[in-house]
Amino acid sequence: MVPAPTPPAPAPVPHVPVLLRPLMKAAAPVTGVWLDGTFGAGGYTRALLDAGAEQVIALDRDPMVFEMARAWAGDYGERLVLRQGLFSQMDEHVAEDVGLDGVVLDLGVSSMQLDQSERGFSFMREGPLDMRMSGEGPDAADLVNRASEAELADILYFYGEERAARRIARAIVTARSDAPLETTLQLAAVVESCLPRARPGQARPATRSFQALRIAVNREYEELFQGLMAAERVLKPGGVLAVVTFHSLEDRMVKRFFALRAGQGGGGSRHAPEEQAEPAGFTLDPRKAIKPDAAELAENPRARSARLRIARRTDAPARPVDPRAIAMPPVLRPAERGGR
Ligand SMILES: C[S@@+](CC[C@H](N)C(=O)[O-])C[C@H]1O[C@@H](n2cnc3c(N)ncnc32)[C@H](O)[C@@H]1O
């Protein structure tokens, strides 16, 4: 008897680009050289090339995304330049005498990263506690098993806005005293043992802790802080900076950076010293964040917390910004003390 064919493995769900329509509308007409600092599945890059960008320099810290792009990237020839790298270092990928027409940053993880259980990003799928987008450096298991209770509590509180941060940190330290926590589901069980169950329609309670650890492992706030300043350096006058965020701490940083560089810095405070009046580096266009509309939410529920902010570069010189003035959370990096 001929054996029944093995059913094919389910194809990974492709990443659906978020807020693409409003981004393309605000950026029109798209011309010249753009940099996509978060290439992912290439949704933004393709839309920019198809809309008329002469060239797109596409960066991603995750080497796997370029494997996935192999099937179509060649269609664009030299108009598409693929590079593995960090958007905080985007200057390195741009020729010194070329001012860019646009920079797009679509922050966070892609659906493909979340859905690959072996990457360890999801509390709903069993996998190793990894969470590194680039696959390099200390991973989430290093952090969870080595950081002190106080350090863990700070990460959960400052990066995940988790009110039960201390309780969860204590539970992690108790659990790891028996044996190291190695997997996503082990960690999720420890976190969820400290929190009330989610009501129908609410996010699972482990969401905030997993977000916090992912941000710490990938140093996402430092990347964003450096990335915003790098974008100001590489854009030419009139160039567009578009940033899509997925949670309130990131969005607050982008909002404050734009307000500060558009000359709306406010009066300063004990924590955020007043910036000197300087010529505005950006104009805001539009002034408020753009949210997904009902049609997009129906198509892609993962877009619900996305916010798009857009600004246009002026000809004022780029200058460094004080991280406190844009409400950057404190830098916490206990995993640097060594790997397992
Ligand atoms: C939300 S996805 C982008 C999806 C993309 N806009 C699309 O349409 O397919 C974010 C991507 O940015 C990458 N990434 C996150 N932080 C980065 C950084 N600091 N530098 C470079 N790439 C980064 C991630 O690896 C991921 O592939």
mmCIF file of N, CA and C in Angstrom, residues 120 129 135 150 252 302:
data_model
loop_
_atom_site.group_PDB
_atom_site.id
_atom_site.type_symbol
_atom_site.label_atom_id
_atom_site.label_comp_id
_atom_site.label_asym_id
_atom_site.label_seq_id
_atom_site.Cartn_x
_atom_site.Cartn_y
_atom_site.Cartn_z
ATOM 1 N N GLY A 120 11.461 31.821 21.288
ATOM 2 C CA GLY A 120 11.201 32.065 22.715
ATOM 3 C C GLY A 120 10.534 33.392 23.029
ATOM 4 N N LEU A 129 13.954 29.933 26.523
ATOM 5 C CA LEU A 129 13.859 31.349 26.913
ATOM 6 C C LEU A 129 14.956 32.119 26.200
ATOM 7 N N GLY A 135 19.908 36.853 17.618
ATOM 8 C CA GLY A 135 20.491 35.544 17.937
ATOM 9 C C GLY A 135 21.845 35.656 18.621
ATOM 10 N N ALA A 150 15.969 42.390 42.787
ATOM 11 C CA ALA A 150 15.697 43.826 42.600
ATOM 12 C C ALA A 150 15.815 44.202 41.127
ATOM 13 N N ARG A 252 5.596 57.267 23.929
ATOM 14 C CA ARG A 252 5.906 58.502 24.677
ATOM 15 C C ARG A 252 7.292 59.027 24.290
ATOM 16 N N ARG A 302 -3.800 42.327 15.633
ATOM 17 C CA ARG A 302 -2.507 42.614 16.273
ATOM 18 C C ARG A 302 -2.131 44.097 16.166
#
